CSV table of C-alpha atoms in Angstrom, one decimal:
chain,number,residue,atom,x,y,z
M,1,MET,CA,9.2,-24.5,-43.0
M,2,ILE,CA,9.0,-25.4,-46.7
M,3,VAL,CA,7.9,-22.0,-48.0
M,4,ASN,CA,10.4,-20.1,-45.9
M,5,ASN,CA,13.4,-22.2,-46.9
M,6,ILE,CA,12.5,-22.0,-50.6
M,7,ARG,CA,11.9,-18.2,-50.3
M,8,ILE,CA,15.4,-17.7,-48.7
M,9,LEU,CA,17.0,-19.8,-51.4
M,10,LEU,CA,15.4,-17.6,-54.1
M,11,MET,CA,16.6,-14.4,-52.4
M,12,LEU,CA,20.3,-15.5,-51.9
M,13,GLY,CA,21.3,-14.5,-55.4
M,14,LEU,CA,22.4,-18.0,-56.4
M,15,SER,CA,23.1,-18.8,-60.0
M,16,PRO,CA,20.8,-21.1,-62.0
M,17,ARG,CA,23.5,-23.8,-61.9
M,18,GLU,CA,23.6,-23.6,-58.1
M,19,LYS,CA,19.8,-23.6,-57.8
M,20,LYS,CA,19.6,-26.7,-60.0
M,21,ALA,CA,22.3,-28.5,-58.0
M,22,ILE,CA,20.4,-27.9,-54.7
M,23,PHE,CA,17.1,-29.0,-56.3
M,24,MET,CA,18.6,-32.2,-57.6
M,25,ALA,CA,20.0,-32.9,-54.1
M,26,SER,CA,16.7,-32.2,-52.3
M,27,LEU,CA,14.9,-34.9,-54.4
M,28,GLY,CA,16.5,-37.7,-52.4
M,29,SER,CA,15.4,-36.2,-49.1
M,30,ILE,CA,11.8,-36.1,-50.3
M,31,LEU,CA,11.9,-39.9,-51.0
M,32,GLU,CA,13.6,-40.7,-47.7
M,33,PHE,CA,11.1,-38.9,-45.5
M,34,TYR,CA,8.1,-40.2,-47.6
M,35,ASP,CA,9.3,-43.7,-46.9
M,36,PHE,CA,9.8,-43.0,-43.2
M,37,ILE,CA,6.3,-41.7,-42.7
M,38,ILE,CA,4.5,-44.2,-44.9
M,39,PHE,CA,6.0,-47.1,-43.1
M,40,GLY,CA,4.6,-45.7,-39.8
M,41,PHE,CA,1.1,-45.2,-41.3
M,42,MET,CA,1.1,-48.7,-42.7
M,43,THR,CA,2.1,-50.4,-39.4
M,44,ASN,CA,-1.4,-51.6,-38.6
M,45,TYR,CA,-1.6,-53.4,-42.0
M,46,PHE,CA,1.8,-54.9,-41.6
M,47,ILE,CA,0.8,-56.4,-38.2
M,48,LYS,CA,-2.4,-57.9,-39.7
M,49,ASN,CA,-0.9,-59.2,-42.9
M,50,ILE,CA,2.4,-60.4,-41.6
M,51,PHE,CA,1.4,-61.8,-38.2
M,52,GLY,CA,-2.2,-62.8,-39.1
M,53,ASN,CA,-3.8,-60.6,-36.4
M,54,ASP,CA,-3.9,-57.1,-35.1
M,55,SER,CA,-3.6,-58.0,-31.4
M,56,LEU,CA,-1.5,-56.0,-29.0
M,57,ASN,CA,-1.1,-59.0,-26.7
M,58,ASN,CA,2.2,-60.1,-28.1
M,59,ASN,CA,5.5,-58.8,-29.3
M,60,ASN,CA,4.3,-57.9,-32.9
M,61,ILE,CA,5.0,-54.2,-32.5
M,62,LEU,CA,8.4,-54.7,-31.0
M,63,ILE,CA,9.5,-57.1,-33.8
M,64,LEU,CA,8.1,-54.9,-36.6
M,65,TYR,CA,9.6,-51.7,-35.2
M,66,SER,CA,13.0,-53.5,-34.8
M,67,ILE,CA,12.9,-54.3,-38.5
M,68,PHE,CA,12.1,-50.7,-39.3
M,69,ILE,CA,15.0,-49.4,-37.3
M,70,ILE,CA,17.5,-51.9,-38.9
M,71,GLY,CA,17.2,-49.9,-42.1
M,72,TYR,CA,18.3,-46.7,-40.4
M,73,ILE,CA,21.2,-48.4,-38.6
M,74,MET,CA,22.5,-49.4,-42.1
M,75,HIS,CA,22.8,-45.8,-43.2
M,76,PRO,CA,26.4,-45.2,-42.1
M,77,LEU,CA,27.5,-48.4,-43.9
M,78,GLY,CA,25.8,-47.1,-47.0
M,79,MET,CA,27.7,-43.8,-46.7
M,80,HIS,CA,31.0,-45.7,-46.3
M,81,LEU,CA,30.4,-47.9,-49.3
M,82,TYR,CA,29.5,-44.9,-51.5
M,83,SER,CA,32.7,-43.1,-50.3
M,84,LYS,CA,34.8,-46.1,-51.4
M,85,ILE,CA,33.0,-46.9,-54.7
M,86,ALA,CA,32.0,-43.5,-56.2
M,87,PRO,CA,35.6,-42.2,-56.8
M,88,VAL,CA,36.6,-45.1,-58.9
M,89,GLN,CA,33.3,-45.9,-60.8
M,90,ASP,CA,31.1,-44.2,-63.3
M,91,LEU,CA,28.7,-42.2,-61.3
M,92,ARG,CA,25.8,-43.0,-63.7
M,93,LEU,CA,26.3,-46.6,-62.8
M,94,VAL,CA,26.5,-45.8,-59.1
M,95,ASP,CA,23.4,-43.7,-59.1
M,96,GLY,CA,21.6,-46.3,-61.1
M,97,GLY,CA,22.6,-49.0,-58.6
M,98,ILE,CA,21.3,-46.9,-55.7
M,99,THR,CA,18.0,-46.3,-57.5
M,100,LEU,CA,17.6,-49.9,-58.3
M,101,MET,CA,18.1,-50.8,-54.7
M,102,LEU,CA,15.5,-48.3,-53.6
M,103,ILE,CA,13.0,-49.5,-56.2
M,104,VAL,CA,13.5,-53.2,-55.4
M,105,SER,CA,13.4,-52.7,-51.6
M,106,THR,CA,10.3,-50.4,-51.7
M,107,LEU,CA,8.4,-52.7,-54.1
M,108,THR,CA,9.3,-55.7,-52.0
M,109,MET,CA,7.6,-54.0,-49.0
M,110,GLY,CA,4.5,-53.4,-51.1
M,111,LEU,CA,4.4,-56.9,-52.5
M,112,ILE,CA,5.3,-58.8,-49.4
M,113,PRO,CA,3.3,-62.0,-48.9
M,114,THR,CA,0.6,-62.2,-46.3
M,115,HIS,CA,0.7,-64.4,-43.2
M,116,MET,CA,1.6,-68.0,-43.9
M,117,PRO,CA,0.9,-70.3,-40.9
M,118,ILE,CA,3.5,-73.0,-42.0
M,119,VAL,CA,6.4,-70.6,-42.6
M,120,TRP,CA,5.2,-67.6,-40.6
M,121,TRP,CA,8.7,-66.2,-40.4
M,122,MET,CA,9.1,-65.8,-44.1
M,123,PRO,CA,7.4,-62.4,-44.5
M,124,LEU,CA,9.5,-61.1,-41.6
M,125,ILE,CA,12.8,-62.3,-43.3
M,126,ILE,CA,11.7,-60.7,-46.6
M,127,LEU,CA,10.8,-57.4,-44.9
M,128,GLY,CA,14.0,-57.4,-42.9
M,129,VAL,CA,16.2,-57.9,-46.0
M,130,ALA,CA,14.2,-55.2,-47.9
M,131,ARG,CA,14.8,-52.7,-45.0
M,132,ILE,CA,18.5,-53.5,-45.0
M,133,ILE,CA,18.8,-52.9,-48.7
M,134,GLN,CA,16.7,-49.7,-48.4
M,135,GLY,CA,18.9,-48.5,-45.5
M,136,LEU,CA,22.1,-49.0,-47.5
M,137,ALA,CA,20.7,-47.2,-50.5
M,138,CYS,CA,19.4,-44.3,-48.4
M,139,GLY,CA,22.8,-43.9,-46.7
M,140,ALA,CA,24.6,-44.0,-50.0
M,141,GLU,CA,22.0,-41.5,-51.4
M,142,MET,CA,22.7,-39.0,-48.6
M,143,GLN,CA,26.4,-39.2,-49.1
M,144,ALA,CA,25.9,-38.8,-52.9
M,145,GLU,CA,23.8,-35.7,-52.3
M,146,LEU,CA,26.6,-34.1,-50.2
M,147,ASP,CA,29.3,-35.2,-52.7
M,148,HIS,CA,27.5,-33.7,-55.6
M,149,ILE,CA,26.8,-30.4,-53.8
M,150,LYS,CA,30.5,-30.2,-52.7
M,151,ILE,CA,31.7,-30.5,-56.3
M,152,LYS,CA,29.1,-28.3,-58.0
M,153,ILE,CA,28.7,-25.4,-55.6
M,154,PRO,CA,31.7,-25.4,-53.3
M,155,GLN,CA,31.4,-21.7,-52.5
M,156,ASN,CA,27.7,-21.8,-51.4
M,157,MET,CA,27.3,-25.4,-50.3
M,158,SER,CA,26.1,-24.5,-46.8
M,159,PHE,CA,22.9,-23.0,-48.4
M,160,ALA,CA,22.0,-26.4,-49.8
M,161,ALA,CA,20.9,-27.4,-46.3
M,162,LEU,CA,17.8,-25.3,-46.8
M,163,GLY,CA,16.9,-27.2,-49.9
M,164,ILE,CA,17.5,-30.6,-48.3
M,165,LEU,CA,15.5,-29.6,-45.2
M,166,ALA,CA,12.7,-28.4,-47.5
M,167,GLY,CA,12.8,-31.8,-49.2
M,168,ASN,CA,12.4,-33.5,-45.8
M,169,GLU,CA,9.2,-31.5,-45.1
M,170,ILE,CA,7.8,-32.0,-48.7
M,171,GLY,CA,8.3,-35.8,-48.3
M,172,GLN,CA,6.6,-35.8,-44.9
M,173,PHE,CA,3.6,-33.8,-46.3
M,174,LEU,CA,3.4,-36.0,-49.4
M,175,ALA,CA,3.1,-39.1,-47.2
M,176,ILE,CA,0.3,-37.4,-45.2
M,177,VAL,CA,-1.6,-36.5,-48.4
M,178,VAL,CA,-1.1,-40.0,-49.8
M,179,ASN,CA,-2.4,-41.5,-46.6
M,180,ARG,CA,-5.4,-39.2,-46.7
M,181,ILE,CA,-6.3,-40.0,-50.3
M,182,LEU,CA,-5.9,-43.7,-49.5
M,183,ASN,CA,-8.3,-43.6,-46.6
M,184,TYR,CA,-10.8,-41.4,-48.6
M,185,TRP,CA,-11.0,-43.6,-51.7
M,186,PHE,CA,-10.8,-47.1,-50.2
M,187,SER,CA,-12.9,-48.9,-47.7
M,188,PRO,CA,-11.3,-50.4,-44.6
M,189,ASP,CA,-11.7,-53.9,-46.1
M,190,GLN,CA,-10.1,-52.8,-49.3
M,191,LEU,CA,-7.2,-51.2,-47.4
M,192,GLN,CA,-6.7,-54.3,-45.4
M,193,ASP,CA,-6.8,-56.6,-48.5
M,194,TYR,CA,-4.6,-54.8,-51.0
M,195,ALA,CA,-4.8,-51.0,-51.0
M,196,TRP,CA,-2.2,-50.6,-48.2
M,197,ARG,CA,0.4,-51.8,-50.7
M,198,LEU,CA,-0.2,-48.9,-53.1
M,199,PRO,CA,1.9,-46.2,-51.2
M,200,PHE,CA,4.9,-48.5,-51.5
M,201,ILE,CA,4.4,-49.0,-55.2
M,202,PHE,CA,4.0,-45.2,-55.5
M,203,GLY,CA,7.3,-44.8,-53.6
M,204,ALA,CA,9.1,-47.1,-56.1
M,205,ILE,CA,7.7,-45.1,-59.0
M,206,LEU,CA,8.8,-41.9,-57.2
M,207,ALA,CA,12.3,-43.3,-56.9
M,208,LEU,CA,12.4,-44.1,-60.6
M,209,LEU,CA,11.0,-40.7,-61.5
M,210,ILE,CA,13.7,-38.9,-59.4
M,211,TYR,CA,16.4,-41.0,-61.1
M,212,LEU,CA,15.1,-40.1,-64.6
M,213,ILE,CA,14.9,-36.4,-63.7
M,214,ARG,CA,18.5,-36.5,-62.5
M,215,LEU,CA,19.6,-38.5,-65.6
M,216,LYS,CA,18.0,-35.9,-67.9
M,217,PHE,CA,18.7,-32.6,-66.2
M,218,ALA,CA,21.5,-33.0,-63.6
M,219,GLU,CA,24.9,-31.7,-64.5
M,220,ARG,CA,27.5,-34.4,-65.0
M,221,ILE,CA,30.6,-34.6,-62.8
M,222,THR,CA,33.7,-34.2,-64.9
M,223,GLU,CA,36.7,-36.6,-65.1
M,224,GLU,CA,38.8,-34.1,-63.1
M,225,HIS,CA,36.9,-35.2,-60.0
M,226,CYS,CA,37.6,-38.9,-60.4
M,227,TYR,CA,39.6,-40.6,-57.7
M,228,ARG,CA,38.7,-37.8,-55.3
M,229,ASN,CA,38.8,-38.3,-51.6
M,230,ILE,CA,35.3,-38.6,-50.1
M,231,ILE,CA,35.1,-38.4,-46.3
M,232,PRO,CA,32.0,-40.1,-44.9
M,233,VAL,CA,30.0,-37.5,-43.0
M,234,TYR,CA,29.9,-39.6,-39.8
M,235,LYS,CA,33.6,-38.7,-39.3
M,236,LEU,CA,32.4,-35.3,-38.1
M,237,PHE,CA,32.4,-36.8,-34.7
M,238,ASN,CA,36.3,-36.7,-34.9
M,239,TYR,CA,36.4,-32.9,-35.5
M,240,TYR,CA,33.3,-31.5,-33.9
M,241,PRO,CA,32.2,-34.0,-31.2
M,242,SER,CA,30.3,-31.6,-28.8
M,243,GLN,CA,28.6,-29.7,-31.6
M,244,THR,CA,27.6,-32.9,-33.3
M,245,PHE,CA,26.1,-34.4,-30.1
M,246,ILE,CA,24.1,-31.2,-29.4
M,247,ALA,CA,22.9,-31.1,-33.0
M,248,ILE,CA,21.8,-34.8,-32.9
M,249,GLY,CA,19.9,-34.1,-29.7
M,250,LEU,CA,18.1,-31.1,-31.4
M,251,ALA,CA,17.3,-33.2,-34.4
M,252,GLY,CA,16.2,-36.0,-32.2
M,253,ILE,CA,13.5,-34.0,-30.3
M,254,ARG,CA,12.2,-32.9,-33.7
M,255,GLY,CA,12.2,-36.6,-34.9
M,256,ALA,CA,10.6,-37.7,-31.7
M,257,LEU,CA,7.7,-35.3,-32.1
M,258,THR,CA,7.3,-36.3,-35.7
M,259,LEU,CA,7.2,-39.9,-34.6
M,260,LEU,CA,4.6,-39.1,-31.8
M,261,TYR,CA,2.4,-37.0,-34.1
M,262,LEU,CA,2.4,-39.1,-37.3
M,263,ILE,CA,2.9,-42.6,-35.9
M,264,PHE,CA,2.1,-43.0,-32.2
M,265,ILE,CA,-1.0,-40.8,-32.2
M,266,PRO,CA,-2.7,-42.5,-35.2
M,267,PHE,CA,-1.7,-45.9,-33.6
M,268,THR,CA,-3.4,-45.0,-30.3
M,269,MET,CA,-6.5,-43.6,-32.0
M,270,TYR,CA,-6.9,-46.8,-33.9
M,271,HIS,CA,-6.2,-49.3,-31.2
M,272,PHE,CA,-7.2,-47.6,-28.0
M,273,LEU,CA,-10.0,-45.2,-29.1
M,274,HIS,CA,-11.2,-47.3,-32.0
M,275,TYR,CA,-11.5,-44.4,-34.4
M,276,SER,CA,-11.9,-45.3,-38.1
M,277,LEU,CA,-8.9,-44.9,-40.4
M,278,LEU,CA,-10.8,-42.3,-42.4
M,279,MET,CA,-11.3,-40.2,-39.3
M,280,ILE,CA,-7.7,-40.6,-38.2
M,281,SER,CA,-6.4,-39.5,-41.6
M,282,ARG,CA,-8.7,-36.5,-41.6
M,283,ILE,CA,-7.6,-35.4,-38.1
M,284,ILE,CA,-3.9,-35.7,-39.0
M,285,PHE,CA,-4.4,-33.9,-42.3
M,286,VAL,CA,-6.4,-31.0,-40.9
M,287,THR,CA,-4.2,-30.5,-37.8
M,288,SER,CA,-1.0,-30.6,-39.9
M,289,ILE,CA,-2.4,-27.9,-42.2
M,290,ILE,CA,-3.5,-25.7,-39.3
M,291,GLY,CA,-0.3,-26.4,-37.3
M,292,GLY,CA,1.8,-25.4,-40.4
M,293,ILE,CA,-0.1,-22.1,-40.8
M,294,VAL,CA,0.2,-21.2,-37.1
M,295,ALA,CA,3.9,-22.1,-37.2
M,296,TYR,CA,4.4,-20.0,-40.3
M,297,LEU,CA,3.0,-16.9,-38.5
M,298,ILE,CA,5.2,-17.6,-35.5
M,299,ASN,CA,8.2,-18.0,-37.8
M,300,ARG,CA,7.9,-14.4,-38.9
M,301,TYR,CA,9.0,-13.3,-35.5
M,302,CYS,CA,11.9,-15.7,-35.2
M,303,SER,CA,15.5,-14.9,-35.9
M,304,TYR,CA,18.8,-16.9,-35.4
M,305,HIS,CA,19.5,-15.0,-32.2
M,306,ASN,CA,16.2,-15.5,-30.5
M,307,ALA,CA,15.6,-19.0,-31.9
M,308,PRO,CA,17.3,-20.8,-28.9
M,309,ARG,CA,15.0,-19.0,-26.4
M,310,GLN,CA,11.9,-19.8,-28.5
M,311,LEU,CA,13.0,-23.4,-28.7
M,312,LEU,CA,13.4,-23.5,-24.9
M,313,ILE,CA,9.8,-22.3,-24.6
M,314,CYS,CA,8.6,-25.1,-26.9
M,315,LEU,CA,10.6,-27.7,-25.0
M,316,ILE,CA,8.9,-26.5,-21.7
M,317,LEU,CA,5.5,-26.6,-23.4
M,318,LEU,CA,6.0,-30.1,-24.9
M,319,LEU,CA,5.5,-32.2,-21.7
M,320,PRO,CA,2.2,-30.4,-20.7
M,321,SER,CA,0.9,-30.8,-24.2
M,322,VAL,CA,1.8,-34.6,-24.2
M,323,ILE,CA,0.0,-35.0,-20.8
M,324,LEU,CA,-3.0,-33.1,-22.2
M,325,TRP,CA,-3.1,-35.5,-25.1
M,326,MET,CA,-2.8,-38.5,-22.8
M,327,LEU,CA,-5.7,-37.3,-20.6
M,328,SER,CA,-7.8,-36.4,-23.6
M,329,SER,CA,-7.2,-39.9,-25.1
M,330,TYR,CA,-8.0,-41.6,-21.8
M,331,TYR,CA,-11.4,-39.8,-21.4
M,332,ASP,CA,-11.9,-39.5,-25.2
M,333,LYS,CA,-12.6,-35.8,-24.8
M,334,PHE,CA,-10.9,-32.8,-26.5
M,335,VAL,CA,-8.8,-35.2,-28.6
M,336,TYR,CA,-8.8,-32.8,-31.6
M,337,PRO,CA,-7.4,-29.7,-29.7
M,338,SER,CA,-4.8,-31.8,-27.9
M,339,ILE,CA,-3.5,-33.2,-31.2
M,340,LEU,CA,-3.6,-29.7,-32.7
M,341,ALA,CA,-1.3,-28.5,-29.9
M,342,LEU,CA,1.2,-31.2,-30.7
M,343,ALA,CA,0.9,-30.4,-34.5
M,344,ILE,CA,1.7,-26.8,-33.8
M,345,LEU,CA,4.7,-27.7,-31.7
M,346,SER,CA,5.9,-30.2,-34.3
M,347,SER,CA,5.8,-27.5,-37.0
M,348,CYS,CA,7.6,-25.0,-34.7
M,349,PHE,CA,10.3,-27.5,-33.9
M,350,THR,CA,10.9,-27.9,-37.6
M,351,PHE,CA,12.1,-24.3,-38.2
M,352,LEU,CA,13.5,-23.6,-34.7
M,353,VAL,CA,15.8,-26.7,-34.7
M,354,GLN,CA,17.3,-26.0,-38.0
M,355,ARG,CA,18.0,-22.4,-37.1
M,356,VAL,CA,19.6,-23.3,-33.8
M,357,MET,CA,21.6,-26.1,-35.4
M,358,ALA,CA,22.9,-23.9,-38.2
M,359,GLY,CA,25.2,-22.0,-35.8
M,360,LEU,CA,26.9,-25.1,-34.4
M,361,PHE,CA,28.9,-25.8,-37.5
M,362,PRO,CA,31.3,-23.6,-39.6
M,363,SER,CA,30.0,-22.8,-43.1
M,364,ALA,CA,32.4,-25.3,-44.7
M,365,VAL,CA,30.8,-28.2,-43.0
M,366,ARG,CA,27.4,-26.8,-42.2
M,367,LEU,CA,25.6,-28.8,-44.9
M,368,ALA,CA,27.3,-32.1,-43.8
M,369,GLY,CA,26.8,-31.4,-40.1
M,370,MET,CA,23.1,-30.5,-40.3
M,371,SER,CA,22.3,-33.4,-42.7
M,372,PHE,CA,24.2,-36.0,-40.6
M,373,ALA,CA,22.7,-34.7,-37.3
M,374,ASN,CA,19.2,-34.8,-38.8
M,375,GLN,CA,19.7,-38.4,-39.9
M,376,GLN,CA,21.3,-39.6,-36.7
M,377,GLY,CA,18.8,-37.8,-34.5
M,378,TYR,CA,16.0,-39.7,-36.2
M,379,ILE,CA,17.9,-43.0,-35.9
M,380,PHE,CA,18.7,-42.7,-32.1
M,381,CYS,CA,15.8,-40.5,-30.8
M,382,ALA,CA,13.0,-41.5,-33.1
M,383,GLY,CA,14.3,-45.0,-33.6
M,384,LEU,CA,16.4,-46.7,-31.0
M,385,MET,CA,15.1,-44.9,-27.9
M,386,PRO,CA,11.4,-45.7,-28.7
M,387,LEU,CA,12.4,-49.3,-29.5
M,388,ILE,CA,14.1,-49.6,-26.0
M,389,SER,CA,11.0,-48.0,-24.5
M,390,ILE,CA,8.7,-50.4,-26.2
M,391,GLY,CA,10.9,-53.4,-25.1
M,392,LEU,CA,10.9,-52.2,-21.5
M,393,ALA,CA,7.2,-51.7,-21.6
M,394,HIS,CA,6.6,-55.3,-22.7
M,395,LEU,CA,8.8,-56.5,-19.9
M,396,LEU,CA,6.8,-54.4,-17.4
M,397,LEU,CA,3.6,-55.7,-18.9
M,398,LYS,CA,4.6,-59.3,-18.5
M,399,SER,CA,6.0,-58.9,-15.0
M,400,ASN,CA,2.8,-57.2,-13.6
M,401,LEU,CA,-0.7,-58.2,-14.7
M,402,HIS,CA,-2.2,-55.1,-13.1
M,403,PHE,CA,-0.7,-52.9,-15.9
M,404,SER,CA,-2.6,-52.5,-19.1
M,405,HIS,CA,-1.2,-51.9,-22.6
M,406,TYR,CA,-2.8,-48.5,-22.5
M,407,LEU,CA,-1.1,-47.4,-19.3
M,408,VAL,CA,2.3,-48.9,-20.1
M,409,PHE,CA,2.3,-47.2,-23.6
M,410,TYR,CA,1.6,-43.8,-22.2
M,411,ILE,CA,4.0,-44.0,-19.3
M,412,GLY,CA,6.7,-45.2,-21.6
M,413,THR,CA,6.1,-42.4,-24.1
M,414,ALA,CA,6.0,-39.7,-21.4
M,415,PHE,CA,9.3,-41.0,-19.8
M,416,TYR,CA,11.0,-41.2,-23.3
M,417,LEU,CA,10.0,-37.6,-24.1
M,418,LEU,CA,11.0,-36.4,-20.6
M,419,VAL,CA,14.6,-37.8,-21.1
M,420,LEU,CA,14.8,-36.1,-24.5
M,421,VAL,CA,13.5,-32.7,-23.2
M,422,ALA,CA,16.1,-32.8,-20.3
M,423,LEU,CA,18.9,-33.6,-22.7
M,424,ASN,CA,18.0,-30.8,-25.0
M,425,ILE,CA,17.6,-28.2,-22.2
M,426,TYR,CA,21.1,-29.1,-21.2
M,427,GLY,CA,22.2,-28.8,-24.8
M,428,LEU,CA,20.7,-25.3,-25.1
M,429,TYR,CA,22.6,-24.4,-21.8
M,430,GLN,CA,25.8,-25.5,-23.5
M,431,LEU,CA,25.0,-23.8,-26.8
M,432,PRO,CA,26.7,-20.4,-26.2
M,433,ARG,CA,30.1,-22.3,-25.9
M,434,TYR,CA,29.9,-23.7,-29.4
M,435,ALA,CA,27.4,-21.8,-31.5
M,436,ASN,CA,28.4,-18.8,-33.7
M,437,TYR,CA,25.7,-17.1,-35.8
M,438,THR,CA,27.8,-14.2,-37.1
M,439,ASP,CA,28.1,-15.3,-40.7
M,440,ILE,CA,24.5,-16.4,-40.7
M,441,HIS,CA,23.4,-13.0,-39.4
M,442,GLN,CA,25.4,-11.4,-42.2
M,443,ILE,CA,23.6,-13.5,-44.8
M,444,ARG,CA,20.3,-12.6,-43.2
M,445,GLN,CA,21.1,-8.9,-43.5
M,446,ARG,CA,22.0,-9.4,-47.1
M,447,ILE,CA,18.7,-11.1,-47.8
M,448,LEU,CA,16.8,-8.3,-46.0
M,449,ALA,CA,18.7,-5.7,-48.0
M,450,ALA,CA,17.8,-7.5,-51.3
M,451,LYS,CA,14.2,-7.6,-50.2
M,452,ILE,CA,14.1,-3.9,-49.5
M,453,ARG,CA,15.6,-3.2,-52.9
M,454,ASN,CA,13.0,-5.3,-54.7
């Protein structure tokens, strides 16, 4: 939860220098999650403008989603490139290069040409190249955040995970707000013609603004840290394989629910229920607010020790909630309550997953472990697994004419989530072998003592 993470950071007794370093690092995570959600919201417009139609009777969705995932697959390469270049180059030049890549790639998505019958593949090539550049830049940005935190606050670097996770949630909420404003101010025809490009232009401006803030206020890394050894965070697999796999699964179920709530549900309301985009944006906006409030109240009774048990309850409730949503969508009844249930679960997963995950890694690598697991969880569980599910659904649809798009989509979604729930229940079963919450509990006691004194 955004408020809870920020509140804890303020109560930890960190110095102004440490707070500034965490704030600067969290700015990049805001941009990354904003881009993730906005791309999903704009899927319908990409299909129409790139392919020249909004039909579901072809492989448009599979192709577009594949291009989307390519960007996330490039993240580890971006981390590796940063770890090789940053120690021997001026960091202002490196940060400027990363920002330029983000601006150019995001602007390219917003200014991509519409469907051209003669060279219909050209927009796809442009979009694919833009996603590759953006993926490299985001991977380098993540490694840069961890590198800066390690140098500037080595004693309290594990606390920076709270700031970065808060940045993730702020970026997600910012995308929801932008989408709501877009659908409120522009008509469907205006959105289809040109207004869908505005969120990407805003994203490019946001990237430039973040760079200028860091350039003006961020503390410089001194020459004594030149030629330092930067270990890419993906090498955590070598030292903590079991913990990393469990953490990726936990982050993956959170990412899968985010994908379901913010991308799949709007998609089905538009294509299957034929809701207006204005109504869809209102439903998502209102349910996200209510879900966040309910989750905040539940969070007050959550601790690091009972978080695994509460997460298990949420996992058990997830499949019935998904089935309720499917039935409500099929009959077009009680759609609002079914989406609200998933919104509440999505918000609960947000704070429960990070608490359970925190005990899997020692304090020295907690920031790197949680950040890497969050990213890889989204890549595999909110990226590759749905992509495989969509691909198999298309094969099933082509092999049997009795199946409809509607039926195949919901069966594929339910099976995909069932697999993730089963994997995470097994991960929670293995959790006592690897997790240790002793130092986190001591920090919590320190926070409570400070709260009582104040």
